[in-house]
């Protein structure tokens, strides 16, 4: 059993199938150095995975065989194991992730075929391998998510005829700071706790307590960390299956003894929608893996390609743009590994519109910072927030407006940009506008204590809008957008196609 992004023993079909084969089961996790060297991988991800592996190892020990950890390429690991054991079959989930993992899995398929190992791959919940029929996708997902969950295997289930493979070395678990996984992002950077116990704790506290304010706090950078579900990295690494999360929420909603408030029902429904978006976005990458590298709409592909500005990128990546909410968000993300959706979208919108940076070169930076980096969601969202899909409304986030709306009293900004702590509420969101005498009285000097805005807000938004809409005037823009919709577009409103001209919409947020 090859564990990849399914670090659990509950609701794990490949594990069930491996056990059902009647052979002794070797539960294997491979630390693949090539993966950890990718420009989207970071030590933060390893810290989360490591917590999860430690618990998985313990859980598997109860089944008769602790987790076996090996370091190297999966093919080499199979080769070495094959020198001692006859490998009858390899069981794993299908993985929908970046091109590296597709290529790796292709290689494993070839290897298995050559060495007469049957390779059994099971779909992961709501995502179907190269499904290519968006009209039928939602029904497929609903069916999958409603299927009964698979129980935890019985104690000793991994042993053949009651015998564990006693001569099998279980392998060393590298430390959190092992050099393979690179340096910390910043001193003292934190990572959300991994492992199934933490996942179960989050699910429970969300249902009984935290989730009540989910919808109202969703966009608040200071309140959302507490009120959101926070299961995203757990879903990425599979300490819990998305089916389990979805069914648990539905069951709670339908069976809880005390009647739920309207607000709570709204919150639970909102989370259920997002769990479905998760699969929807991952299915896009599954159906069109090129979106990791190419803009969905080809007329946008070269839009920003030749205008890279390293100084702008560095200011954005280090939280030094002169826009307090942008800088606070980037620094919070670097330290904690998480931001709510709106703040993520705003960071990308600022990089892509205000700074006119190519999404392909900004996406890896945030991938390394997000504990929950999930290629399918990440690249789809990056493209949406950069306006290059051709099928979504163009959304440009005004960082000053967002700042007034979502951090009115500056709690979040002051926490992550302490150099602004002494600036009064009146000027906190636009410190460069503070009259010099007032700045002097507050002991603050723009340009010395905090940068001037890297670009002028209104002018940058206007220019970006004009450049995006100039592309949309091209005669082949519409027909190409219709093809993209057919292949990847959401069928949320069944039967409805986007209204004529919908591709020309703009929202300034
Ligand atoms: C530019 C950008 C990049 C993003 N990259 C990632 C990523 O790499 N990995 C990732 O998991 N999410 C990503 N998201 C989506 C979203 O911001 C996070 O899923 C969410 O903030 C995670 O926190 P949570 O678990 O508390 O989610 P909640 O808001 O409580 O939602 C519950 C679950 O639904 C899913 N979900 C929520 N929002 C979305 C969404 N918009 N699209 C798809 N699925 C969603 C997640 O699995 C999440 O755990 C990205 C959003 C943007 C704008």
Tab-separated table of C-alpha atoms and ligand atoms in Angstrom, residues 206 214 218 224 227-233 235-236 270-271 273-279 281 338-346 348 366-367 370 372-375 377-379 381-382 385, ligand 1:
chain	number	residue	atom	x	y	z
A	206	UNK	CA	-16.150	23.799	13.953
A	214	UNK	CA	-18.086	31.231	9.674
A	218	UNK	CA	-14.990	34.598	6.455
A	224	UNK	CA	-11.256	33.986	10.015
A	227	UNK	CA	-13.984	30.731	12.457
A	228	UNK	CA	-13.017	28.933	9.265
A	229	UNK	CA	-12.992	25.149	9.016
A	230	UNK	CA	-9.160	25.063	8.790
A	231	UNK	CA	-9.093	21.558	7.369
A	232	UNK	CA	-7.415	22.558	4.114
A	233	UNK	CA	-3.956	20.987	4.704
A	235	UNK	CA	-7.635	17.511	2.964
A	236	UNK	CA	-4.472	17.976	0.901
A	270	UNK	CA	-21.330	27.633	2.811
A	271	UNK	CA	-18.690	25.120	3.867
A	273	UNK	CA	-20.348	24.494	-1.175
A	274	UNK	CA	-16.653	25.112	-0.720
A	275	UNK	CA	-15.950	21.423	-0.364
A	276	UNK	CA	-17.596	20.987	-3.710
A	277	UNK	CA	-15.572	23.883	-5.191
A	278	UNK	CA	-12.491	22.056	-3.996
A	279	UNK	CA	-13.279	19.104	-6.236
A	281	UNK	CA	-11.091	23.207	-9.150
A	338	UNK	CA	-2.627	30.417	6.244
A	339	UNK	CA	-4.896	33.247	5.074
A	340	UNK	CA	-8.634	33.317	4.352
A	341	UNK	CA	-9.818	33.205	0.769
A	342	UNK	CA	-10.431	36.917	0.245
A	343	UNK	CA	-7.013	37.915	1.503
A	344	UNK	CA	-5.368	35.309	-0.745
A	345	UNK	CA	-7.353	36.614	-3.690
A	346	UNK	CA	-6.373	40.182	-2.855
A	348	UNK	CA	-2.795	37.706	-6.098
A	366	UNK	CA	2.533	31.470	-2.363
A	367	UNK	CA	2.587	27.695	-2.887
A	370	UNK	CA	0.558	27.952	2.086
A	372	UNK	CA	-2.347	23.757	2.284
A	373	UNK	CA	-0.783	24.120	-1.177
A	374	UNK	CA	-3.034	22.111	-3.501
A	375	UNK	CA	-2.036	22.438	-7.151
A	377	UNK	CA	-7.046	24.818	-6.465
A	378	UNK	CA	-3.956	26.962	-6.513
A	379	UNK	CA	-3.380	27.309	-10.250
A	381	UNK	CA	-7.418	30.381	-8.406
A	382	UNK	CA	-4.255	32.135	-9.530
A	385	UNK	CA	-7.556	36.214	-9.719
B	1	LIG	C1	-5.046	32.605	-4.998
B	1	LIG	C2	-5.638	31.499	-4.168
B	1	LIG	C3	-4.925	30.333	-3.976
B	1	LIG	C4	-5.474	29.305	-3.225
B	1	LIG	N1	-4.724	28.178	-3.045
B	1	LIG	C5	-5.223	27.167	-2.318
B	1	LIG	C6	-4.460	25.991	-2.115
B	1	LIG	O1	-3.328	25.869	-2.603
B	1	LIG	N2	-5.001	25.000	-1.355
B	1	LIG	C7	-6.255	25.107	-0.811
B	1	LIG	O2	-6.701	24.175	-0.129
B	1	LIG	N3	-7.003	26.202	-1.021
B	1	LIG	C8	-6.533	27.236	-1.740
B	1	LIG	N4	-7.307	28.362	-1.931
B	1	LIG	C9	-8.728	28.352	-1.518
B	1	LIG	C10	-9.076	28.842	-0.099
B	1	LIG	O3	-8.564	30.110	0.149
B	1	LIG	C11	-8.621	27.863	0.973
B	1	LIG	O4	-9.075	26.571	0.664
B	1	LIG	C12	-9.197	28.185	2.334
B	1	LIG	O5	-8.842	29.490	2.704
B	1	LIG	C13	-8.661	27.171	3.335
B	1	LIG	O6	-9.092	27.434	4.625
B	1	LIG	P1	-10.191	26.529	5.358
B	1	LIG	O7	-9.772	25.123	5.371
B	1	LIG	O8	-10.486	27.145	6.668
B	1	LIG	O9	-11.388	26.693	4.357
B	1	LIG	P2	-12.925	27.003	4.443
B	1	LIG	O10	-13.189	28.371	3.926
B	1	LIG	O11	-13.460	26.750	5.799
B	1	LIG	O12	-13.521	25.975	3.390
B	1	LIG	C14	-13.593	24.565	3.610
B	1	LIG	C15	-12.786	23.791	2.594
B	1	LIG	O13	-13.281	24.033	1.287
B	1	LIG	C16	-12.219	24.128	0.342
B	1	LIG	N5	-12.236	25.480	-0.226
B	1	LIG	C17	-12.504	26.635	0.409
B	1	LIG	N6	-12.486	27.667	-0.448
B	1	LIG	C18	-12.185	27.143	-1.650
B	1	LIG	C19	-12.031	27.699	-2.937
B	1	LIG	N7	-12.206	28.992	-3.178
B	1	LIG	N8	-11.712	26.880	-3.942
B	1	LIG	C20	-11.562	25.558	-3.748
B	1	LIG	N9	-11.706	24.968	-2.552
B	1	LIG	C21	-12.016	25.747	-1.514
B	1	LIG	C22	-10.933	23.872	1.115
B	1	LIG	O14	-10.556	22.528	0.969
B	1	LIG	C23	-11.311	24.162	2.537
B	1	LIG	O15	-10.581	23.433	3.463
B	1	LIG	C24	-6.773	29.432	-2.673
B	1	LIG	C25	-7.482	30.617	-2.868
B	1	LIG	C26	-6.922	31.642	-3.608
B	1	LIG	C27	-7.700	32.905	-3.810
